[in-house]
Amino acid sequence: MKVVVAPGDGIGPEVIAPAVDVLKIFHPEWEYSQVYLGYECWKRTGDPLSQTTRSALKEADLILFGAITTPPDPAYKSVILTIRKELDLYANLRPVFGAGFDILIVRENTEGLYSGIEWQEKDRACTIRLVTEEGSRRIARFASSCARRRRRHLTIGNKANILKSDVFFVRICQEEAEKIGVSVDKKYIDALVLDVLQHPERYDVIVTTNIFGDILSDAAAYLEGGLGMLPSANIGKDHALFEPVHGSAPDIAGKGIANPIAAIRCISLLLKYAQERENAKIVEAAIQKVLADGVKTPDLGGKAGTKEVGEAVIKEIIRIREIPEPDL
Ligand code: IPM
Ligand code: MG
């Protein structure tokens, strides 16, 4: 397997380092390489995403992405959005789980308000929210297939009371869910965000359009103690990229206090994607143990640094792997 690591900038490199160490415990034999991209890279070279980097990403079997800063400058095109589009990573999976709840947010990742069809005029600006049949069917199929392997229920997050594009999206999601055989309910996104926070146990898989998924996942991070906890997988037909949901957090970059759990959980997602469910479980079990032992970064109320948490998780993974399998 070819793994390409893109640490990015801000806290990206700090949190990706222990994540790579975790993956190497399971797969020292895989081929690892690094690419440089993003804001810092742009400042240094004038290009945030070079042709060499683009081809390396295209050739990778698995991509591990840290975080990058996106300045609100109309001349700067978001690198992660470009990658999601170019590699057609249409499904953005954002699992959120804890005591008594286990939710999988499936965010459409290539269109909606992020279609890139927008312009500015002198006295107004316009962004088109494009929802296509193909885009909706494939994300609906993906989410429904996930639900089929879980509790067989799909919630469609939408704003169809206001947006015609969501009337369309909801109809297609319902059709695909029916074909795959999972039950469905529809919920307006504003009410859904609140209900997920108040009654997370009610939800299994939630499918929604791009920006709603973006907002919902940040809000849902509250259930786990904050953004430092949530991993995500960006999946396409031919490529897969794993990245923590949090951004580059420039305010704490370089201080050694960023929470590496989201990045390490990306390894758990990556291993699941690689059909290594047992290994994925080991990573998660190790994380749970380390948190239960109180080894936490300041965002979770602890005093540990990034390195300390990373090392504790690695130690725990090694310990779990050394426990002999029962000879039955
Ligand atoms: C995310 C981020 C990105 C998004 C930004 C950085 C482009 O917020 O992955 O949630 O909006 O998708
Ligand atoms: Mg976001």
CSV table of N, CA, C and O in Angstrom, one decimal, residues 139-217:
chain,number,residue,atom,x,y,z
A,139,ILE,N,-24.4,9.6,-2.9
A,139,ILE,CA,-24.2,9.8,-1.5
A,139,ILE,C,-25.3,9.1,-0.7
A,139,ILE,O,-25.1,8.5,0.4
A,140,ALA,N,-26.5,9.1,-1.3
A,140,ALA,CA,-27.6,8.4,-0.6
A,140,ALA,C,-27.4,6.9,-0.6
A,140,ALA,O,-27.6,6.3,0.4
A,141,ARG,N,-26.8,6.4,-1.7
A,141,ARG,CA,-26.5,5.0,-1.7
A,141,ARG,C,-25.4,4.6,-0.7
A,141,ARG,O,-25.5,3.7,0.0
A,142,PHE,N,-24.4,5.5,-0.6
A,142,PHE,CA,-23.3,5.3,0.3
A,142,PHE,C,-23.8,5.3,1.7
A,142,PHE,O,-23.6,4.4,2.5
A,143,ALA,N,-24.6,6.3,2.1
A,143,ALA,CA,-25.1,6.4,3.4
A,143,ALA,C,-26.1,5.3,3.8
A,143,ALA,O,-26.0,4.7,4.9
A,144,SER,N,-26.9,4.9,2.8
A,144,SER,CA,-27.9,3.8,3.1
A,144,SER,C,-27.1,2.5,3.3
A,144,SER,O,-27.5,1.7,4.1
A,145,SER,N,-26.0,2.3,2.5
A,145,SER,CA,-25.2,1.1,2.7
A,145,SER,C,-24.6,1.1,4.0
A,145,SER,O,-24.5,0.0,4.7
A,146,CYS,N,-24.1,2.2,4.5
A,146,CYS,CA,-23.6,2.3,5.9
A,146,CYS,C,-24.7,1.9,6.9
A,146,CYS,O,-24.4,1.1,7.8
A,147,ALA,N,-25.8,2.5,6.7
A,147,ALA,CA,-26.9,2.2,7.6
A,147,ALA,C,-27.3,0.7,7.6
A,147,ALA,O,-27.6,0.2,8.7
A,148,ARG,N,-27.2,0.1,6.5
A,148,ARG,CA,-27.6,-1.3,6.4
A,148,ARG,C,-26.7,-2.2,7.3
A,148,ARG,O,-27.1,-3.1,7.9
A,149,ARG,N,-25.4,-1.8,7.4
A,149,ARG,CA,-24.5,-2.5,8.2
A,149,ARG,C,-24.6,-2.1,9.7
A,149,ARG,O,-23.9,-2.6,10.5
A,150,ARG,N,-25.4,-1.1,10.0
A,150,ARG,CA,-25.5,-0.6,11.4
A,150,ARG,C,-26.9,-0.9,11.9
A,150,ARG,O,-27.4,-2.0,11.9
A,151,ARG,N,-27.6,0.2,12.3
A,151,ARG,CA,-29.0,0.0,12.8
A,151,ARG,C,-30.1,0.2,11.8
A,151,ARG,O,-31.2,0.4,12.2
A,152,ARG,N,-29.7,0.2,10.6
A,152,ARG,CA,-30.6,0.3,9.4
A,152,ARG,C,-31.6,1.5,9.4
A,152,ARG,O,-32.7,1.4,9.0
A,153,HIS,N,-31.1,2.6,9.9
A,153,HIS,CA,-31.9,3.8,9.9
A,153,HIS,C,-31.1,5.0,9.3
A,153,HIS,O,-30.0,5.2,9.7
A,154,LEU,N,-31.8,5.7,8.5
A,154,LEU,CA,-31.2,6.9,7.8
A,154,LEU,C,-32.0,8.1,8.1
A,154,LEU,O,-33.2,8.1,7.9
A,155,THR,N,-31.3,9.2,8.6
A,155,THR,CA,-32.0,10.5,8.8
A,155,THR,C,-31.5,11.4,7.7
A,155,THR,O,-30.2,11.5,7.5
A,156,ILE,N,-32.4,12.1,7.0
A,156,ILE,CA,-32.0,13.0,6.0
A,156,ILE,C,-32.1,14.4,6.5
A,156,ILE,O,-33.1,15.0,6.7
A,157,GLY,N,-30.9,15.0,6.7
A,157,GLY,CA,-30.9,16.4,7.2
A,157,GLY,C,-31.1,17.3,6.0
A,157,GLY,O,-30.4,17.3,5.0
A,158,ASN,N,-32.1,18.2,6.1
A,158,ASN,CA,-32.4,19.0,5.0
A,158,ASN,C,-33.1,20.3,5.4
A,158,ASN,O,-33.4,20.6,6.5
A,159,LYS,N,-33.4,21.1,4.4
A,159,LYS,CA,-34.1,22.4,4.6
A,159,LYS,C,-35.1,22.5,3.4
A,159,LYS,O,-35.2,23.5,2.7
A,160,ALA,N,-35.9,21.4,3.2
A,160,ALA,CA,-36.8,21.3,2.1
A,160,ALA,C,-38.0,22.2,2.2
A,160,ALA,O,-38.7,22.4,1.2
A,161,ASN,N,-38.2,22.7,3.4
A,161,ASN,CA,-39.3,23.7,3.6
A,161,ASN,C,-39.0,25.0,2.9
A,161,ASN,O,-39.9,25.8,2.5
A,162,ILE,N,-37.7,25.2,2.6
A,162,ILE,CA,-37.3,26.5,2.0
A,162,ILE,C,-36.6,26.3,0.7
A,162,ILE,O,-36.8,27.1,-0.2
A,163,LEU,N,-35.8,25.2,0.6
A,163,LEU,CA,-34.9,25.1,-0.6
A,163,LEU,C,-35.5,24.0,-1.5
A,163,LEU,O,-35.6,22.8,-1.2
A,164,LYS,N,-35.7,24.4,-2.7
A,164,LYS,CA,-36.2,23.4,-3.8
A,164,LYS,C,-35.1,22.4,-4.0
A,164,LYS,O,-35.4,21.2,-4.2
A,165,SER,N,-33.9,22.8,-3.9
A,165,SER,CA,-32.8,21.8,-4.1
A,165,SER,C,-32.8,20.7,-3.1
A,165,SER,O,-32.4,19.6,-3.3
A,166,ASP,N,-33.4,21.0,-1.9
A,166,ASP,CA,-33.5,20.0,-0.9
A,166,ASP,C,-34.7,19.1,-1.1
A,166,ASP,O,-34.7,18.0,-0.6
A,167,VAL,N,-35.8,19.6,-1.7
A,167,VAL,CA,-36.9,18.8,-2.0
A,167,VAL,C,-36.4,17.7,-2.9
A,167,VAL,O,-36.7,16.5,-2.7
A,168,PHE,N,-35.6,18.1,-3.9
A,168,PHE,CA,-35.0,17.1,-4.8
A,168,PHE,C,-34.1,16.1,-4.1
A,168,PHE,O,-34.2,14.9,-4.3
A,169,PHE,N,-33.2,16.7,-3.2
A,169,PHE,CA,-32.2,15.8,-2.5
A,169,PHE,C,-32.9,14.8,-1.6
A,169,PHE,O,-32.6,13.6,-1.6
A,170,VAL,N,-34.0,15.2,-0.9
A,170,VAL,CA,-34.7,14.3,0.0
A,170,VAL,C,-35.4,13.2,-0.8
A,170,VAL,O,-35.3,12.0,-0.4
A,171,ARG,N,-36.0,13.6,-1.9
A,171,ARG,CA,-36.7,12.6,-2.7
A,171,ARG,C,-35.7,11.5,-3.2
A,171,ARG,O,-36.0,10.3,-3.0
A,172,ILE,N,-34.6,11.9,-3.7
A,172,ILE,CA,-33.6,10.9,-4.2
A,172,ILE,C,-33.1,10.1,-3.0
A,172,ILE,O,-32.9,8.9,-3.1
A,173,CYS,N,-32.8,10.7,-1.9
A,173,CYS,CA,-32.3,9.9,-0.7
A,173,CYS,C,-33.4,8.9,-0.3
A,173,CYS,O,-33.0,7.7,0.0
A,174,GLN,N,-34.6,9.3,-0.3
A,174,GLN,CA,-35.7,8.3,0.1
A,174,GLN,C,-35.7,7.1,-0.9
A,174,GLN,O,-35.8,6.0,-0.5
A,175,GLU,N,-35.6,7.4,-2.2
A,175,GLU,CA,-35.6,6.4,-3.2
A,175,GLU,C,-34.5,5.4,-3.0
A,175,GLU,O,-34.7,4.2,-3.0
A,176,GLU,N,-33.3,5.9,-2.8
A,176,GLU,CA,-32.1,5.0,-2.7
A,176,GLU,C,-32.2,4.2,-1.4
A,176,GLU,O,-31.9,3.0,-1.3
A,177,ALA,N,-32.7,4.9,-0.3
A,177,ALA,CA,-32.8,4.1,1.0
A,177,ALA,C,-33.8,3.0,0.9
A,177,ALA,O,-33.6,1.9,1.4
A,178,GLU,N,-34.9,3.3,0.2
A,178,GLU,CA,-35.9,2.2,0.0
A,178,GLU,C,-35.3,1.0,-0.8
A,178,GLU,O,-35.5,-0.1,-0.4
A,179,LYS,N,-34.5,1.3,-1.8
A,179,LYS,CA,-33.9,0.3,-2.6
A,179,LYS,C,-33.0,-0.6,-1.8
A,179,LYS,O,-33.0,-1.8,-1.9
A,180,ILE,N,-32.3,0.1,-0.9
A,180,ILE,CA,-31.3,-0.7,-0.1
A,180,ILE,C,-31.9,-1.3,1.2
A,180,ILE,O,-31.4,-2.2,1.8
A,181,GLY,N,-33.1,-0.8,1.5
A,181,GLY,CA,-33.9,-1.4,2.6
A,181,GLY,C,-33.5,-0.9,3.9
A,181,GLY,O,-33.4,-1.6,4.9
A,182,VAL,N,-33.4,0.4,4.0
A,182,VAL,CA,-33.2,1.0,5.4
A,182,VAL,C,-34.4,2.0,5.6
A,182,VAL,O,-34.9,2.6,4.7
A,183,SER,N,-34.8,2.1,6.9
A,183,SER,CA,-35.9,3.1,7.1
A,183,SER,C,-35.3,4.5,7.1
A,183,SER,O,-34.1,4.7,7.3
A,184,VAL,N,-36.2,5.4,6.9
A,184,VAL,CA,-35.8,6.8,6.7
A,184,VAL,C,-36.6,7.8,7.6
A,184,VAL,O,-37.8,7.6,7.8
A,185,ASP,N,-36.0,8.8,8.1
A,185,ASP,CA,-36.8,10.0,8.5
A,185,ASP,C,-36.2,11.2,8.0
A,185,ASP,O,-35.0,11.2,7.7
A,186,LYS,N,-36.9,12.3,7.9
A,186,LYS,CA,-36.4,13.6,7.4
A,186,LYS,C,-36.5,14.6,8.5
A,186,LYS,O,-37.4,14.6,9.3
A,187,LYS,N,-35.4,15.4,8.6
A,187,LYS,CA,-35.5,16.4,9.7
A,187,LYS,C,-34.8,17.7,9.2
A,187,LYS,O,-33.8,17.7,8.5
A,188,TYR,N,-35.5,18.8,9.5
A,188,TYR,CA,-34.9,20.1,9.1
A,188,TYR,C,-33.6,20.3,9.8
A,188,TYR,O,-33.5,20.1,11.0
A,189,ILE,N,-32.7,20.8,9.1
A,189,ILE,CA,-31.3,20.8,9.6
A,189,ILE,C,-31.2,21.6,10.9
A,189,ILE,O,-30.4,21.3,11.8
A,190,ASP,N,-31.9,22.7,11.0
A,190,ASP,CA,-31.7,23.6,12.3
A,190,ASP,C,-32.2,22.8,13.5
A,190,ASP,O,-31.6,22.7,14.5
A,191,ALA,N,-33.4,22.1,13.3
A,191,ALA,CA,-33.9,21.3,14.4
A,191,ALA,C,-33.1,20.1,14.7
A,191,ALA,O,-32.9,19.7,15.8
A,192,LEU,N,-32.5,19.6,13.6
A,192,LEU,CA,-31.7,18.4,13.7
A,192,LEU,C,-30.4,18.7,14.5
A,192,LEU,O,-30.0,17.9,15.4
A,193,VAL,N,-29.8,19.8,14.3
A,193,VAL,CA,-28.6,20.1,15.1
A,193,VAL,C,-28.9,20.1,16.6
A,193,VAL,O,-28.2,19.5,17.4
A,194,LEU,N,-30.0,20.7,16.9
A,194,LEU,CA,-30.4,20.8,18.3
A,194,LEU,C,-30.7,19.4,18.9
A,194,LEU,O,-30.2,19.0,19.9
A,195,ASP,N,-31.5,18.6,18.1
A,195,ASP,CA,-31.9,17.3,18.6
A,195,ASP,C,-30.7,16.3,18.7
A,195,ASP,O,-30.7,15.5,19.6
A,196,VAL,N,-29.8,16.5,17.8
A,196,VAL,CA,-28.6,15.6,17.9
A,196,VAL,C,-27.8,15.9,19.2
A,196,VAL,O,-27.4,15.0,19.9
A,197,LEU,N,-27.8,17.2,19.6
A,197,LEU,CA,-27.2,17.5,20.9
A,197,LEU,C,-28.0,17.1,22.1
A,197,LEU,O,-27.4,16.6,23.1
A,198,GLN,N,-29.3,17.2,22.0
A,198,GLN,CA,-30.1,16.8,23.1
A,198,GLN,C,-30.4,15.3,23.2
A,198,GLN,O,-30.5,14.8,24.3
A,199,HIS,N,-30.6,14.6,22.0
A,199,HIS,CA,-30.9,13.2,22.0
A,199,HIS,C,-30.1,12.4,21.0
A,199,HIS,O,-30.6,11.9,20.1
A,200,PRO,N,-28.8,12.4,21.3
A,200,PRO,CA,-27.9,11.8,20.3
A,200,PRO,C,-28.2,10.3,20.1
A,200,PRO,O,-28.0,9.7,19.0
A,201,GLU,N,-28.8,9.7,21.1
A,201,GLU,CA,-29.1,8.2,21.0
A,201,GLU,C,-30.2,7.9,20.0
A,201,GLU,O,-30.3,6.8,19.5
A,202,ARG,N,-30.9,8.9,19.5
A,202,ARG,CA,-31.9,8.7,18.5
A,202,ARG,C,-31.4,8.5,17.1
A,202,ARG,O,-32.2,8.1,16.2
A,203,TYR,N,-30.1,8.7,16.9
A,203,TYR,CA,-29.6,8.8,15.5
A,203,TYR,C,-28.7,7.6,15.2
A,203,TYR,O,-27.9,7.2,16.0
A,204,ASP,N,-28.7,7.2,13.9
A,204,ASP,CA,-27.8,6.2,13.4
A,204,ASP,C,-27.0,6.8,12.3
A,204,ASP,O,-26.0,7.5,12.6
A,205,VAL,N,-27.4,6.8,11.1
A,205,VAL,CA,-26.7,7.5,10.0
A,205,VAL,C,-27.5,8.7,9.6
A,205,VAL,O,-28.7,8.7,9.5
A,206,ILE,N,-26.8,9.8,9.5
A,206,ILE,CA,-27.4,11.0,9.0
A,206,ILE,C,-26.7,11.4,7.7
A,206,ILE,O,-25.5,11.5,7.6
A,207,VAL,N,-27.5,11.6,6.7
A,207,VAL,CA,-27.0,12.0,5.4
A,207,VAL,C,-27.5,13.5,5.1
A,207,VAL,O,-28.6,13.8,5.5
A,208,THR,N,-26.6,14.3,4.6
A,208,THR,CA,-26.9,15.7,4.4
A,208,THR,C,-26.0,16.3,3.3
A,208,THR,O,-25.0,15.7,2.9
A,209,THR,N,-26.4,17.5,2.9
A,209,THR,CA,-25.6,18.2,1.9
A,209,THR,C,-24.4,18.8,2.5
A,209,THR,O,-24.3,18.9,3.7
A,210,ASN,N,-23.6,19.3,1.6
A,210,ASN,CA,-22.2,19.7,2.0
A,210,ASN,C,-22.1,20.7,3.2
A,210,ASN,O,-21.6,20.4,4.2
A,211,ILE,N,-22.7,21.9,3.1
A,211,ILE,CA,-22.5,22.8,4.2
A,211,ILE,C,-23.3,22.4,5.4
A,211,ILE,O,-22.8,22.7,6.6
A,212,PHE,N,-24.4,21.8,5.3
A,212,PHE,CA,-25.1,21.3,6.5
A,212,PHE,C,-24.3,20.3,7.2
A,212,PHE,O,-24.3,20.3,8.5
A,213,GLY,N,-23.6,19.4,6.5
A,213,GLY,CA,-22.8,18.4,7.1
A,213,GLY,C,-21.6,19.0,7.8
A,213,GLY,O,-21.2,18.6,8.9
A,214,ASP,N,-21.1,20.1,7.2
A,214,ASP,CA,-20.0,20.8,7.8
A,214,ASP,C,-20.4,21.4,9.2
A,214,ASP,O,-19.7,21.2,10.2
A,215,ILE,N,-21.5,22.0,9.2
A,215,ILE,CA,-21.9,22.7,10.4
A,215,ILE,C,-22.4,21.6,11.5
A,215,ILE,O,-22.0,21.7,12.6
A,216,LEU,N,-23.1,20.7,11.0
A,216,LEU,CA,-23.6,19.6,11.9
A,216,LEU,C,-22.5,18.9,12.6
A,216,LEU,O,-22.5,18.6,13.8
A,217,SER,N,-21.4,18.6,11.9
A,217,SER,CA,-20.3,17.8,12.5
A,217,SER,C,-19.6,18.7,13.5
A,217,SER,O,-19.2,18.1,14.6
